[in-house]
mmCIF file of C-alpha atoms in Angstrom:
data_model
loop_
_atom_site.group_PDB
_atom_site.id
_atom_site.type_symbol
_atom_site.label_atom_id
_atom_site.label_comp_id
_atom_site.label_asym_id
_atom_site.label_seq_id
_atom_site.Cartn_x
_atom_site.Cartn_y
_atom_site.Cartn_z
ATOM 1 C CA UNK A 1 -20.647 -20.138 14.181
ATOM 2 C CA UNK A 2 -17.141 -21.295 14.955
ATOM 3 C CA UNK A 3 -16.231 -24.608 13.415
ATOM 4 C CA UNK A 4 -13.231 -26.902 13.042
ATOM 5 C CA UNK A 5 -13.283 -29.505 10.297
ATOM 6 C CA UNK A 6 -10.924 -32.463 10.562
ATOM 7 C CA UNK A 7 -9.923 -34.968 7.856
ATOM 8 C CA UNK A 8 -9.710 -37.837 7.391
ATOM 9 C CA UNK A 9 -12.020 -39.474 9.927
ATOM 10 C CA UNK A 10 -10.039 -42.716 9.709
ATOM 11 C CA UNK A 11 -6.477 -43.308 8.586
ATOM 12 C CA UNK A 12 -4.514 -46.537 8.282
ATOM 13 C CA UNK A 13 -0.779 -46.461 7.605
ATOM 14 C CA UNK A 14 2.005 -49.021 7.501
ATOM 15 C CA UNK A 15 4.319 -49.015 10.492
ATOM 16 C CA UNK A 16 7.269 -46.784 9.744
ATOM 17 C CA UNK A 17 5.371 -44.606 7.265
ATOM 18 C CA UNK A 18 4.173 -41.059 7.912
ATOM 19 C CA UNK A 19 0.670 -39.957 8.842
ATOM 20 C CA UNK A 20 -0.895 -36.561 8.187
ATOM 21 C CA UNK A 21 -4.110 -35.222 9.690
ATOM 22 C CA UNK A 22 -5.560 -31.935 8.472
ATOM 23 C CA UNK A 23 -7.843 -29.371 10.102
ATOM 24 C CA UNK A 24 -9.507 -26.204 8.882
ATOM 25 C CA UNK A 25 -10.946 -23.561 11.193
ATOM 26 C CA UNK A 26 -13.527 -20.883 10.519
ATOM 27 C CA UNK A 27 -12.757 -18.223 13.147
ATOM 28 C CA UNK A 28 -9.986 -16.023 11.767
ATOM 29 C CA UNK A 29 -9.315 -14.708 15.301
ATOM 30 C CA UNK A 30 -8.221 -18.159 16.504
ATOM 31 C CA UNK A 31 -4.668 -18.012 17.784
ATOM 32 C CA UNK A 32 -4.087 -21.256 19.666
ATOM 33 C CA UNK A 33 -4.173 -24.743 18.140
ATOM 34 C CA UNK A 34 -3.646 -27.823 20.344
ATOM 35 C CA UNK A 35 -3.664 -31.472 19.291
ATOM 36 C CA UNK A 36 -4.889 -34.248 21.575
ATOM 37 C CA UNK A 37 -4.337 -37.989 21.456
ATOM 38 C CA UNK A 38 -6.889 -40.333 22.966
ATOM 39 C CA UNK A 39 -6.045 -43.994 23.377
ATOM 40 C CA UNK A 40 -8.852 -46.500 23.723
ATOM 41 C CA UNK A 41 -10.632 -46.087 27.066
ATOM 42 C CA UNK A 42 -8.362 -43.254 28.148
ATOM 43 C CA UNK A 43 -8.655 -39.497 28.479
ATOM 44 C CA UNK A 44 -7.560 -37.080 25.745
ATOM 45 C CA UNK A 45 -3.993 -35.915 26.307
ATOM 46 C CA UNK A 46 -2.230 -32.938 24.795
ATOM 47 C CA UNK A 47 0.591 -34.011 22.487
ATOM 48 C CA UNK A 48 1.578 -30.736 20.849
ATOM 49 C CA UNK A 49 0.252 -27.207 20.422
ATOM 50 C CA UNK A 50 1.064 -24.199 18.290
ATOM 51 C CA UNK A 51 0.328 -20.518 18.601
ATOM 52 C CA UNK A 52 -0.442 -18.213 15.706
ATOM 53 C CA UNK A 53 2.884 -16.396 15.867
ATOM 54 C CA UNK A 54 4.746 -19.456 14.520
ATOM 55 C CA UNK A 55 4.262 -21.509 11.376
ATOM 56 C CA UNK A 56 5.684 -24.824 12.507
ATOM 57 C CA UNK A 57 6.568 -26.678 15.690
ATOM 58 C CA UNK A 58 8.270 -30.009 16.088
ATOM 59 C CA UNK A 59 8.655 -32.449 18.967
ATOM 60 C CA UNK A 60 10.607 -35.592 18.051
ATOM 61 C CA UNK A 61 8.419 -37.532 15.562
ATOM 62 C CA UNK A 62 5.491 -35.120 15.787
ATOM 63 C CA UNK A 63 5.167 -31.795 14.015
ATOM 64 C CA UNK A 64 2.389 -29.300 13.476
ATOM 65 C CA UNK A 65 2.181 -26.725 10.706
ATOM 66 C CA UNK A 66 -0.067 -23.680 10.585
ATOM 67 C CA UNK A 67 -1.186 -21.654 7.584
ATOM 68 C CA UNK A 68 -3.069 -18.636 8.951
ATOM 69 C CA UNK A 69 -3.956 -17.310 5.516
ATOM 70 C CA UNK A 70 -5.715 -20.521 4.547
ATOM 71 C CA UNK A 71 -6.935 -21.104 8.132
ATOM 72 C CA UNK A 72 -5.473 -24.558 7.994
ATOM 73 C CA UNK A 73 -3.241 -26.589 10.318
ATOM 74 C CA UNK A 74 -1.905 -30.124 10.150
ATOM 75 C CA UNK A 75 -0.396 -32.818 12.353
ATOM 76 C CA UNK A 76 2.473 -34.848 10.933
ATOM 77 C CA UNK A 77 3.685 -38.068 12.553
ATOM 78 C CA UNK A 78 6.817 -39.609 11.079
ATOM 79 C CA UNK A 79 8.182 -43.145 11.504
ATOM 80 C CA UNK A 80 4.860 -44.327 12.909
ATOM 81 C CA UNK A 81 4.853 -46.978 15.612
ATOM 82 C CA UNK A 82 2.097 -49.261 16.973
ATOM 83 C CA UNK A 83 1.688 -47.031 20.024
ATOM 84 C CA UNK A 84 0.653 -44.183 17.731
ATOM 85 C CA UNK A 85 -2.658 -45.974 17.154
ATOM 86 C CA UNK A 86 -5.314 -43.745 18.747
ATOM 87 C CA UNK A 87 -7.910 -41.083 18.018
ATOM 88 C CA UNK A 88 -6.444 -37.650 17.392
ATOM 89 C CA UNK A 89 -8.356 -34.412 17.892
ATOM 90 C CA UNK A 90 -7.402 -30.991 16.622
ATOM 91 C CA UNK A 91 -8.779 -27.840 18.225
ATOM 92 C CA UNK A 92 -8.786 -24.076 17.796
ATOM 93 C CA UNK A 93 -9.283 -21.206 20.226
ATOM 94 C CA UNK A 94 -9.199 -17.443 20.278
ATOM 95 C CA UNK A 95 -7.802 -15.542 23.271
ATOM 96 C CA UNK A 96 -11.060 -13.797 24.103
ATOM 97 C CA UNK A 97 -13.057 -17.032 24.243
ATOM 98 C CA UNK A 98 -13.412 -19.329 27.240
ATOM 99 C CA UNK A 99 -14.058 -22.462 25.245
ATOM 100 C CA UNK A 100 -12.079 -24.395 22.667
ATOM 101 C CA UNK A 101 -13.548 -25.793 19.452
ATOM 102 C CA UNK A 102 -12.662 -29.417 18.759
ATOM 103 C CA UNK A 103 -12.547 -31.234 15.459
ATOM 104 C CA UNK A 104 -14.473 -34.475 15.095
ATOM 105 C CA UNK A 105 -11.418 -36.704 15.476
ATOM 106 C CA UNK A 106 -9.285 -39.025 13.332
ATOM 107 C CA UNK A 107 -8.902 -42.687 14.167
ATOM 108 C CA UNK A 108 -5.325 -43.616 13.262
ATOM 109 C CA UNK A 109 -4.424 -47.291 12.896
ATOM 110 C CA UNK A 110 -0.848 -48.469 12.398
ATOM 111 C CA UNK A 111 -0.535 -51.705 10.402
ATOM 112 C CA UNK A 112 2.358 -53.987 11.430
ATOM 113 C CA UNK B 1 -2.917 -35.788 35.264
ATOM 114 C CA UNK B 2 -3.386 -36.391 38.969
ATOM 115 C CA UNK B 3 -4.395 -32.729 39.362
ATOM 116 C CA UNK B 4 -7.908 -33.305 38.041
ATOM 117 C CA UNK B 5 -10.039 -36.136 39.359
ATOM 118 C CA UNK B 6 -13.487 -37.328 38.448
ATOM 119 C CA UNK B 7 -15.821 -39.470 40.502
ATOM 120 C CA UNK B 8 -17.310 -41.933 40.200
ATOM 121 C CA UNK B 9 -15.412 -43.631 37.368
ATOM 122 C CA UNK B 10 -18.397 -45.836 36.570
ATOM 123 C CA UNK B 11 -22.052 -45.358 37.341
ATOM 124 C CA UNK B 12 -25.196 -47.293 36.480
ATOM 125 C CA UNK B 13 -28.551 -45.749 37.231
ATOM 126 C CA UNK B 14 -32.156 -45.829 36.089
ATOM 127 C CA UNK B 15 -34.179 -43.412 34.008
ATOM 128 C CA UNK B 16 -35.709 -40.607 36.027
ATOM 129 C CA UNK B 17 -33.076 -40.705 38.746
ATOM 130 C CA UNK B 18 -30.921 -37.735 39.626
ATOM 131 C CA UNK B 19 -27.198 -38.325 39.353
ATOM 132 C CA UNK B 20 -24.247 -36.032 40.053
ATOM 133 C CA UNK B 21 -20.809 -36.396 38.555
ATOM 134 C CA UNK B 22 -17.992 -34.803 40.484
ATOM 135 C CA UNK B 23 -14.921 -33.008 39.194
ATOM 136 C CA UNK B 24 -12.117 -31.658 41.350
ATOM 137 C CA UNK B 25 -8.890 -29.940 40.298
ATOM 138 C CA UNK B 26 -5.940 -28.936 42.450
ATOM 139 C CA UNK B 27 -4.273 -26.444 40.088
ATOM 140 C CA UNK B 28 -6.570 -23.483 40.850
ATOM 141 C CA UNK B 29 -7.315 -23.240 37.124
ATOM 142 C CA UNK B 30 -9.830 -20.567 36.226
ATOM 143 C CA UNK B 31 -11.643 -22.506 33.514
ATOM 144 C CA UNK B 32 -13.476 -25.797 33.872
ATOM 145 C CA UNK B 33 -15.448 -27.761 31.295
ATOM 146 C CA UNK B 34 -17.769 -30.722 30.968
ATOM 147 C CA UNK B 35 -17.858 -32.798 27.774
ATOM 148 C CA UNK B 36 -19.704 -35.886 26.754
ATOM 149 C CA UNK B 37 -18.224 -38.351 24.303
ATOM 150 C CA UNK B 38 -20.376 -40.690 22.291
ATOM 151 C CA UNK B 39 -19.275 -42.985 19.501
ATOM 152 C CA UNK B 40 -19.161 -40.994 16.290
ATOM 153 C CA UNK B 41 -19.636 -37.597 17.942
ATOM 154 C CA UNK B 42 -16.233 -36.722 19.304
ATOM 155 C CA UNK B 43 -16.209 -34.339 22.268
ATOM 156 C CA UNK B 44 -19.325 -32.242 22.774
ATOM 157 C CA UNK B 45 -19.277 -29.388 25.262
ATOM 158 C CA UNK B 46 -22.096 -29.453 27.815
ATOM 159 C CA UNK B 47 -21.246 -26.552 30.143
ATOM 160 C CA UNK B 48 -18.214 -24.518 31.042
ATOM 161 C CA UNK B 49 -17.140 -22.072 33.707
ATOM 162 C CA UNK B 50 -14.696 -19.181 33.528
ATOM 163 C CA UNK B 51 -14.511 -18.698 37.303
ATOM 164 C CA UNK B 52 -16.378 -19.448 40.505
ATOM 165 C CA UNK B 53 -20.067 -18.554 40.205
ATOM 166 C CA UNK B 54 -19.787 -18.042 36.424
ATOM 167 C CA UNK B 55 -21.162 -20.769 34.163
ATOM 168 C CA UNK B 56 -22.215 -20.896 30.520
ATOM 169 C CA UNK B 57 -24.007 -23.319 28.254
ATOM 170 C CA UNK B 58 -22.098 -25.269 25.671
ATOM 171 C CA UNK B 59 -23.289 -27.192 22.649
ATOM 172 C CA UNK B 60 -25.566 -29.741 24.406
ATOM 173 C CA UNK B 61 -26.737 -28.340 27.778
ATOM 174 C CA UNK B 62 -30.316 -29.651 27.871
ATOM 175 C CA UNK B 63 -30.997 -31.999 30.794
ATOM 176 C CA UNK B 64 -27.885 -30.957 32.713
ATOM 177 C CA UNK B 65 -27.215 -28.540 35.554
ATOM 178 C CA UNK B 66 -23.868 -27.275 36.830
ATOM 179 C CA UNK B 67 -22.640 -25.159 39.678
ATOM 180 C CA UNK B 68 -19.302 -23.739 40.702
ATOM 181 C CA UNK B 69 -19.319 -22.406 44.227
ATOM 182 C CA UNK B 70 -15.589 -23.102 44.627
ATOM 183 C CA UNK B 71 -12.828 -22.727 42.049
ATOM 184 C CA UNK B 72 -11.682 -26.333 42.444
ATOM 185 C CA UNK B 73 -15.038 -28.092 42.041
ATOM 186 C CA UNK B 74 -17.404 -28.271 39.098
ATOM 187 C CA UNK B 75 -20.161 -30.863 39.609
ATOM 188 C CA UNK B 76 -22.482 -31.899 36.781
ATOM 189 C CA UNK B 77 -26.010 -33.006 37.651
ATOM 190 C CA UNK B 78 -28.475 -34.903 35.516
ATOM 191 C CA UNK B 79 -31.746 -33.911 37.145
ATOM 192 C CA UNK B 80 -33.851 -36.699 35.614
ATOM 193 C CA UNK B 81 -31.641 -39.128 33.736
ATOM 194 C CA UNK B 82 -32.662 -40.406 30.313
ATOM 195 C CA UNK B 83 -31.204 -43.267 28.252
ATOM 196 C CA UNK B 84 -29.879 -40.760 25.714
ATOM 197 C CA UNK B 85 -27.560 -39.444 28.419
ATOM 198 C CA UNK B 86 -25.682 -42.737 28.533
ATOM 199 C CA UNK B 87 -22.167 -41.635 27.623
ATOM 200 C CA UNK B 88 -18.628 -41.079 28.792
ATOM 201 C CA UNK B 89 -18.297 -37.733 30.562
ATOM 202 C CA UNK B 90 -15.014 -35.857 30.721
ATOM 203 C CA UNK B 91 -14.194 -32.915 32.906
ATOM 204 C CA UNK B 92 -11.346 -30.605 31.916
ATOM 205 C CA UNK B 93 -9.650 -27.513 33.264
ATOM 206 C CA UNK B 94 -7.289 -24.865 31.953
ATOM 207 C CA UNK B 95 -5.526 -21.783 33.162
ATOM 208 C CA UNK B 96 -5.907 -18.371 31.542
ATOM 209 C CA UNK B 97 -5.098 -17.960 27.875
ATOM 210 C CA UNK B 98 -3.638 -19.438 25.941
ATOM 211 C CA UNK B 99 -3.280 -22.678 27.814
ATOM 212 C CA UNK B 100 -4.254 -26.254 26.961
ATOM 213 C CA UNK B 101 -7.089 -28.088 28.639
ATOM 214 C CA UNK B 102 -6.229 -30.960 30.948
ATOM 215 C CA UNK B 103 -8.749 -33.791 31.092
ATOM 216 C CA UNK B 104 -9.832 -36.058 33.902
ATOM 217 C CA UNK B 105 -10.049 -39.825 33.432
ATOM 218 C CA UNK B 106 -13.758 -39.694 32.653
ATOM 219 C CA UNK B 107 -16.942 -41.150 34.089
ATOM 220 C CA UNK B 108 -18.686 -43.915 32.188
ATOM 221 C CA UNK B 109 -22.397 -43.459 32.854
ATOM 222 C CA UNK B 110 -25.023 -46.013 31.890
ATOM 223 C CA UNK B 111 -28.712 -45.266 32.244
ATOM 224 C CA UNK B 112 -31.020 -48.234 32.102
#
């Protein structure tokens, strides 16, 4: 069935360095790829999304890249700050489906 | 987002009891979803609904019942609670494709 694999499951980076989280999806008809950030004890919140008609999208320190051929997309966070510490979830969806498929999450820790 | 509210925020109950978690959204979104989140399991879809009176099973539907008589409400009922249903439950909603899901603040349910 449909599946989204997310790596790594945990990631620790020095403050100011970059962080990269990678996801691979199985459904070639997927055309919408959101990323969610979940702080401890809080709800998941959308931080950026990308549609299949573009290869890259950027919003300040956050960027997402999409490789449709490889069925792979990534989240890049530059100049990491303590408030970036959270669990990040990738997801994939096709237009004809009601539900979204989430990855298993990446716990990102920023070391001072 | 204030547009989707869950109640109660915290609930403690005993095994065998029936408990209903409420979800209400003010956006008139077509789609609504229930997830459970356990440590190490990410977000697992329990049930979802594409419109009023239309519901479908997700990944882990056993032991749960949903209804959607009105677009804005999507209650989740545990008919006979078990300890394995202790979890954090998130409700989410989204508009028609391709739109992101917006999550409520969650209900932390403990079953003793």
